[in-house]
Amino acid sequence: MKSIYLIGFMGSGKTTIGKQLSQALELPLLDTDQLVEDHYGKQIVEIFQQDGEKTFRLYESEVLQSLPEENVVVSTGGGIVEKRENIDYLYYKGIVIYLQASFTEISNRLKNDRTRPLWNKDLDAKKKLFNRRRLLYQQCADHTVQTDGRSVLEIVQEIRNIID
Ligand code: S3P
């Protein structure tokens, strides 16, 4: 089976859903943020501060394209779609599941979060980013799954039905 890529905005549940989905499918879970941190020996916040977002995006693309194209579940960083090459890569190589959440839901989930540099902005900047990204996720998604007010189990079951 082609690898399954979970995409979506920060806080849309990619990591949580990825863990449950990988268990249910008995496939390994790979997380691009975790792999960047492990490979470069720095936390994402530090990479943004010391090397800048551009460098982070390079690392992220390198990691994405080094992953197995079959039989893994990949939880991606919310900005993976910032690079056109990544959108194309995901579109052609994988089964891409877009976990969609509303801005209100994301804001609730991330209200105490200090680990995401691009969420640590004013409301207007966050809304703009959210609206711009929405279109990018749609461009590479094979399937869109709504997550607002739904349990992890329900979402995982929907994804399993989609890929069966
Ligand atoms: C980012 C999302 C983060 C992480 C980095 C940048 C983004 O991942 O890759 O902070 O640009 O949206 P999550 O989506 O897992 O929070």
mmCIF file of C-alpha atoms and ligand atoms in Angstrom:
data_model
loop_
_atom_site.group_PDB
_atom_site.id
_atom_site.type_symbol
_atom_site.label_atom_id
_atom_site.label_comp_id
_atom_site.label_asym_id
_atom_site.label_seq_id
_atom_site.Cartn_x
_atom_site.Cartn_y
_atom_site.Cartn_z
ATOM 1 C CA MET A 1 0.000 0.000 0.000
ATOM 2 C CA LYS A 2 1.123 3.549 -0.720
ATOM 3 C CA SER A 3 2.139 5.435 2.412
ATOM 4 C CA ILE A 4 -0.561 7.450 4.149
ATOM 5 C CA TYR A 5 0.204 11.109 4.764
ATOM 6 C CA LEU A 6 -1.788 13.096 7.302
ATOM 7 C CA ILE A 7 -1.847 16.790 6.497
ATOM 8 C CA GLY A 8 -3.590 19.756 8.072
ATOM 9 C CA PHE A 9 -3.113 22.895 10.102
ATOM 10 C CA MET A 10 -1.222 22.974 13.407
ATOM 11 C CA GLY A 11 -3.424 21.430 16.069
ATOM 12 C CA SER A 12 -5.621 19.523 13.632
ATOM 13 C CA GLY A 13 -4.675 16.240 15.331
ATOM 14 C CA LYS A 14 -2.172 14.765 12.870
ATOM 15 C CA THR A 15 0.092 13.335 15.551
ATOM 16 C CA THR A 16 -2.703 11.971 17.749
ATOM 17 C CA ILE A 17 -4.617 10.478 14.832
ATOM 18 C CA GLY A 18 -1.361 9.219 13.309
ATOM 19 C CA LYS A 19 -0.542 7.232 16.465
ATOM 20 C CA GLN A 20 -3.943 5.534 16.601
ATOM 21 C CA LEU A 21 -4.081 4.940 12.862
ATOM 22 C CA SER A 22 -0.629 3.382 12.731
ATOM 23 C CA GLN A 23 -1.592 1.024 15.566
ATOM 24 C CA ALA A 24 -4.857 0.089 13.906
ATOM 25 C CA LEU A 25 -3.160 -0.596 10.560
ATOM 26 C CA GLU A 26 -0.069 -2.129 12.150
ATOM 27 C CA LEU A 27 2.174 0.214 10.207
ATOM 28 C CA PRO A 28 5.028 2.344 11.571
ATOM 29 C CA LEU A 29 4.330 6.012 12.289
ATOM 30 C CA LEU A 30 6.826 8.612 11.130
ATOM 31 C CA ASP A 31 6.472 12.235 12.171
ATOM 32 C CA THR A 32 8.278 14.809 10.033
ATOM 33 C CA ASP A 33 8.662 17.311 12.909
ATOM 34 C CA GLN A 34 10.141 14.630 15.165
ATOM 35 C CA LEU A 35 12.481 13.431 12.431
ATOM 36 C CA VAL A 36 13.717 16.975 11.743
ATOM 37 C CA GLU A 37 14.396 17.468 15.456
ATOM 38 C CA ASP A 38 16.168 14.106 15.759
ATOM 39 C CA HIS A 39 18.209 14.530 12.602
ATOM 40 C CA TYR A 40 19.351 18.099 13.236
ATOM 41 C CA GLY A 41 19.593 17.751 17.022
ATOM 42 C CA LYS A 42 17.528 20.875 17.751
ATOM 43 C CA GLN A 43 13.970 21.655 18.668
ATOM 44 C CA ILE A 44 11.830 23.284 16.002
ATOM 45 C CA VAL A 45 11.610 26.491 18.009
ATOM 46 C CA GLU A 46 15.412 26.658 18.045
ATOM 47 C CA ILE A 47 15.674 25.996 14.314
ATOM 48 C CA PHE A 48 13.230 28.846 13.640
ATOM 49 C CA GLN A 49 15.113 31.178 16.002
ATOM 50 C CA GLN A 50 18.665 30.313 15.004
ATOM 51 C CA ASP A 51 18.382 29.332 11.339
ATOM 52 C CA GLY A 52 15.048 30.793 10.221
ATOM 53 C CA GLU A 53 11.906 29.365 8.679
ATOM 54 C CA LYS A 54 13.502 28.981 5.260
ATOM 55 C CA THR A 55 16.089 26.570 6.626
ATOM 56 C CA PHE A 56 13.415 24.663 8.523
ATOM 57 C CA ARG A 57 11.475 24.231 5.262
ATOM 58 C CA LEU A 58 14.573 22.797 3.579
ATOM 59 C CA TYR A 59 15.061 20.303 6.396
ATOM 60 C CA GLU A 60 11.385 19.406 6.303
ATOM 61 C CA SER A 61 11.408 18.728 2.553
ATOM 62 C CA GLU A 62 14.542 16.628 2.830
ATOM 63 C CA VAL A 63 12.986 14.538 5.573
ATOM 64 C CA LEU A 64 9.705 14.116 3.685
ATOM 65 C CA GLN A 65 11.398 12.896 0.540
ATOM 66 C CA SER A 66 13.611 10.456 2.430
ATOM 67 C CA LEU A 67 10.675 8.510 3.904
ATOM 68 C CA PRO A 68 9.445 5.141 2.601
ATOM 69 C CA GLU A 69 6.860 5.532 -0.135
ATOM 70 C CA GLU A 70 4.998 2.449 0.985
ATOM 71 C CA ASN A 71 3.540 0.991 4.156
ATOM 72 C CA VAL A 72 4.065 3.788 6.648
ATOM 73 C CA VAL A 73 1.801 6.397 8.212
ATOM 74 C CA VAL A 74 3.358 9.856 8.075
ATOM 75 C CA SER A 75 2.253 12.701 10.264
ATOM 76 C CA THR A 76 3.445 15.927 8.614
ATOM 77 C CA GLY A 77 4.098 19.436 9.925
ATOM 78 C CA GLY A 78 1.327 21.918 9.176
ATOM 79 C CA GLY A 79 3.578 23.915 6.860
ATOM 80 C CA ILE A 80 4.632 21.001 4.659
ATOM 81 C CA VAL A 81 2.451 22.510 1.921
ATOM 82 C CA GLU A 82 4.460 25.745 1.917
ATOM 83 C CA LYS A 83 6.694 24.216 -0.735
ATOM 84 C CA ARG A 84 5.201 23.421 -4.109
ATOM 85 C CA GLU A 85 7.599 20.473 -4.487
ATOM 86 C CA ASN A 86 6.117 18.936 -1.327
ATOM 87 C CA ILE A 87 2.552 19.395 -2.559
ATOM 88 C CA ASP A 88 3.460 17.636 -5.799
ATOM 89 C CA TYR A 89 5.364 14.936 -3.961
ATOM 90 C CA LEU A 90 2.451 14.185 -1.649
ATOM 91 C CA TYR A 91 -0.075 14.311 -4.454
ATOM 92 C CA TYR A 92 1.742 11.832 -6.653
ATOM 93 C CA LYS A 93 3.305 9.508 -4.077
ATOM 94 C CA GLY A 94 0.842 8.994 -1.304
ATOM 95 C CA ILE A 95 -2.636 8.592 0.014
ATOM 96 C CA VAL A 96 -3.127 12.066 1.429
ATOM 97 C CA ILE A 97 -5.665 12.609 4.197
ATOM 98 C CA TYR A 98 -6.465 16.202 5.096
ATOM 99 C CA LEU A 99 -7.592 16.546 8.712
ATOM 100 C CA GLN A 100 -9.793 19.606 8.622
ATOM 101 C CA ALA A 101 -10.588 21.643 11.718
ATOM 102 C CA SER A 102 -12.202 25.063 12.068
ATOM 103 C CA PHE A 103 -10.208 28.108 13.142
ATOM 104 C CA THR A 104 -12.202 28.235 16.394
ATOM 105 C CA GLU A 105 -11.415 24.626 17.224
ATOM 106 C CA ILE A 106 -7.704 25.084 16.408
ATOM 107 C CA SER A 107 -7.581 28.234 18.549
ATOM 108 C CA ASN A 108 -9.066 26.338 21.482
ATOM 109 C CA ARG A 109 -6.685 23.440 21.127
ATOM 110 C CA LEU A 110 -3.604 25.656 20.846
ATOM 111 C CA LYS A 111 -4.493 28.354 23.347
ATOM 112 C CA ASN A 112 -1.642 27.511 25.725
ATOM 113 C CA ASP A 113 0.840 26.358 23.110
ATOM 114 C CA ARG A 114 4.263 28.025 23.009
ATOM 115 C CA THR A 115 6.063 25.461 20.872
ATOM 116 C CA ARG A 116 4.793 26.595 17.481
ATOM 117 C CA PRO A 117 6.533 29.741 16.246
ATOM 118 C CA LEU A 118 3.937 30.442 13.556
ATOM 119 C CA TRP A 119 1.076 30.271 16.037
ATOM 120 C CA ASN A 120 2.750 32.745 18.359
ATOM 121 C CA LYS A 121 1.411 35.691 16.309
ATOM 122 C CA ASP A 122 -1.448 38.148 16.451
ATOM 123 C CA LEU A 123 -4.968 37.018 15.612
ATOM 124 C CA ASP A 124 -5.003 38.584 12.174
ATOM 125 C CA ALA A 125 -1.764 36.872 11.123
ATOM 126 C CA LYS A 126 -3.054 33.509 12.354
ATOM 127 C CA LYS A 127 -6.330 33.878 10.468
ATOM 128 C CA LYS A 128 -4.514 34.824 7.282
ATOM 129 C CA LEU A 129 -2.203 31.834 7.564
ATOM 130 C CA PHE A 130 -5.144 29.529 8.249
ATOM 131 C CA ASN A 131 -7.109 30.738 5.228
ATOM 132 C CA ARG A 132 -4.132 30.613 2.871
ATOM 133 C CA ARG A 133 -3.124 27.129 3.987
ATOM 134 C CA ARG A 134 -6.630 25.750 3.593
ATOM 135 C CA LEU A 135 -6.360 26.088 -0.153
ATOM 136 C CA LEU A 136 -2.948 24.431 -0.202
ATOM 137 C CA TYR A 137 -4.129 21.400 1.775
ATOM 138 C CA GLN A 138 -7.028 20.983 -0.633
ATOM 139 C CA GLN A 139 -4.613 20.939 -3.557
ATOM 140 C CA CYS A 140 -2.891 17.754 -2.474
ATOM 141 C CA ALA A 141 -5.566 15.963 -0.456
ATOM 142 C CA ASP A 142 -7.068 12.748 -1.769
ATOM 143 C CA HIS A 143 -9.607 12.819 1.060
ATOM 144 C CA THR A 144 -10.773 15.390 3.583
ATOM 145 C CA VAL A 145 -11.875 14.315 7.042
ATOM 146 C CA GLN A 146 -13.712 16.688 9.381
ATOM 147 C CA THR A 147 -12.407 16.611 12.936
ATOM 148 C CA ASP A 148 -14.401 19.240 14.866
ATOM 149 C CA GLY A 149 -16.225 17.671 17.813
ATOM 150 C CA ARG A 150 -15.326 14.125 16.816
ATOM 151 C CA SER A 151 -13.436 11.494 18.778
ATOM 152 C CA VAL A 152 -10.097 10.080 17.717
ATOM 153 C CA LEU A 153 -11.736 6.680 17.292
ATOM 154 C CA GLU A 154 -14.402 8.027 14.943
ATOM 155 C CA ILE A 155 -11.823 9.802 12.817
ATOM 156 C CA VAL A 156 -9.553 6.768 12.620
ATOM 157 C CA GLN A 157 -12.516 4.603 11.625
ATOM 158 C CA GLU A 158 -13.422 7.028 8.840
ATOM 159 C CA ILE A 159 -9.864 6.934 7.514
ATOM 160 C CA ARG A 160 -9.865 3.131 7.635
ATOM 161 C CA ASN A 161 -13.102 3.060 5.646
ATOM 162 C CA ILE A 162 -11.591 5.403 3.074
ATOM 163 C CA ILE A 163 -8.479 3.351 2.477
ATOM 164 C CA ASP A 164 -10.083 -0.111 2.624
HETATM 165 C C1 S3P B 1 4.372 24.435 11.376
HETATM 166 C C2 S3P B 1 3.730 23.413 12.038
HETATM 167 C C3 S3P B 1 4.389 22.607 13.071
HETATM 168 C C4 S3P B 1 5.906 22.597 12.858
HETATM 169 C C5 S3P B 1 6.419 23.997 12.749
HETATM 170 C C6 S3P B 1 5.804 24.765 11.592
HETATM 171 C C7 S3P B 1 3.619 25.228 10.385
HETATM 172 O O1 S3P B 1 3.888 21.263 13.039
HETATM 173 O O2 S3P B 1 6.238 21.882 11.699
HETATM 174 O O3 S3P B 1 6.156 24.661 13.976
HETATM 175 O O4 S3P B 1 4.236 25.952 9.584
HETATM 176 O O5 S3P B 1 2.372 25.129 10.369
HETATM 177 P P1 S3P B 1 2.425 20.830 13.558
HETATM 178 O O6 S3P B 1 1.473 21.013 12.429
HETATM 179 O O7 S3P B 1 2.589 19.405 13.933
HETATM 180 O O8 S3P B 1 2.101 21.698 14.703
#
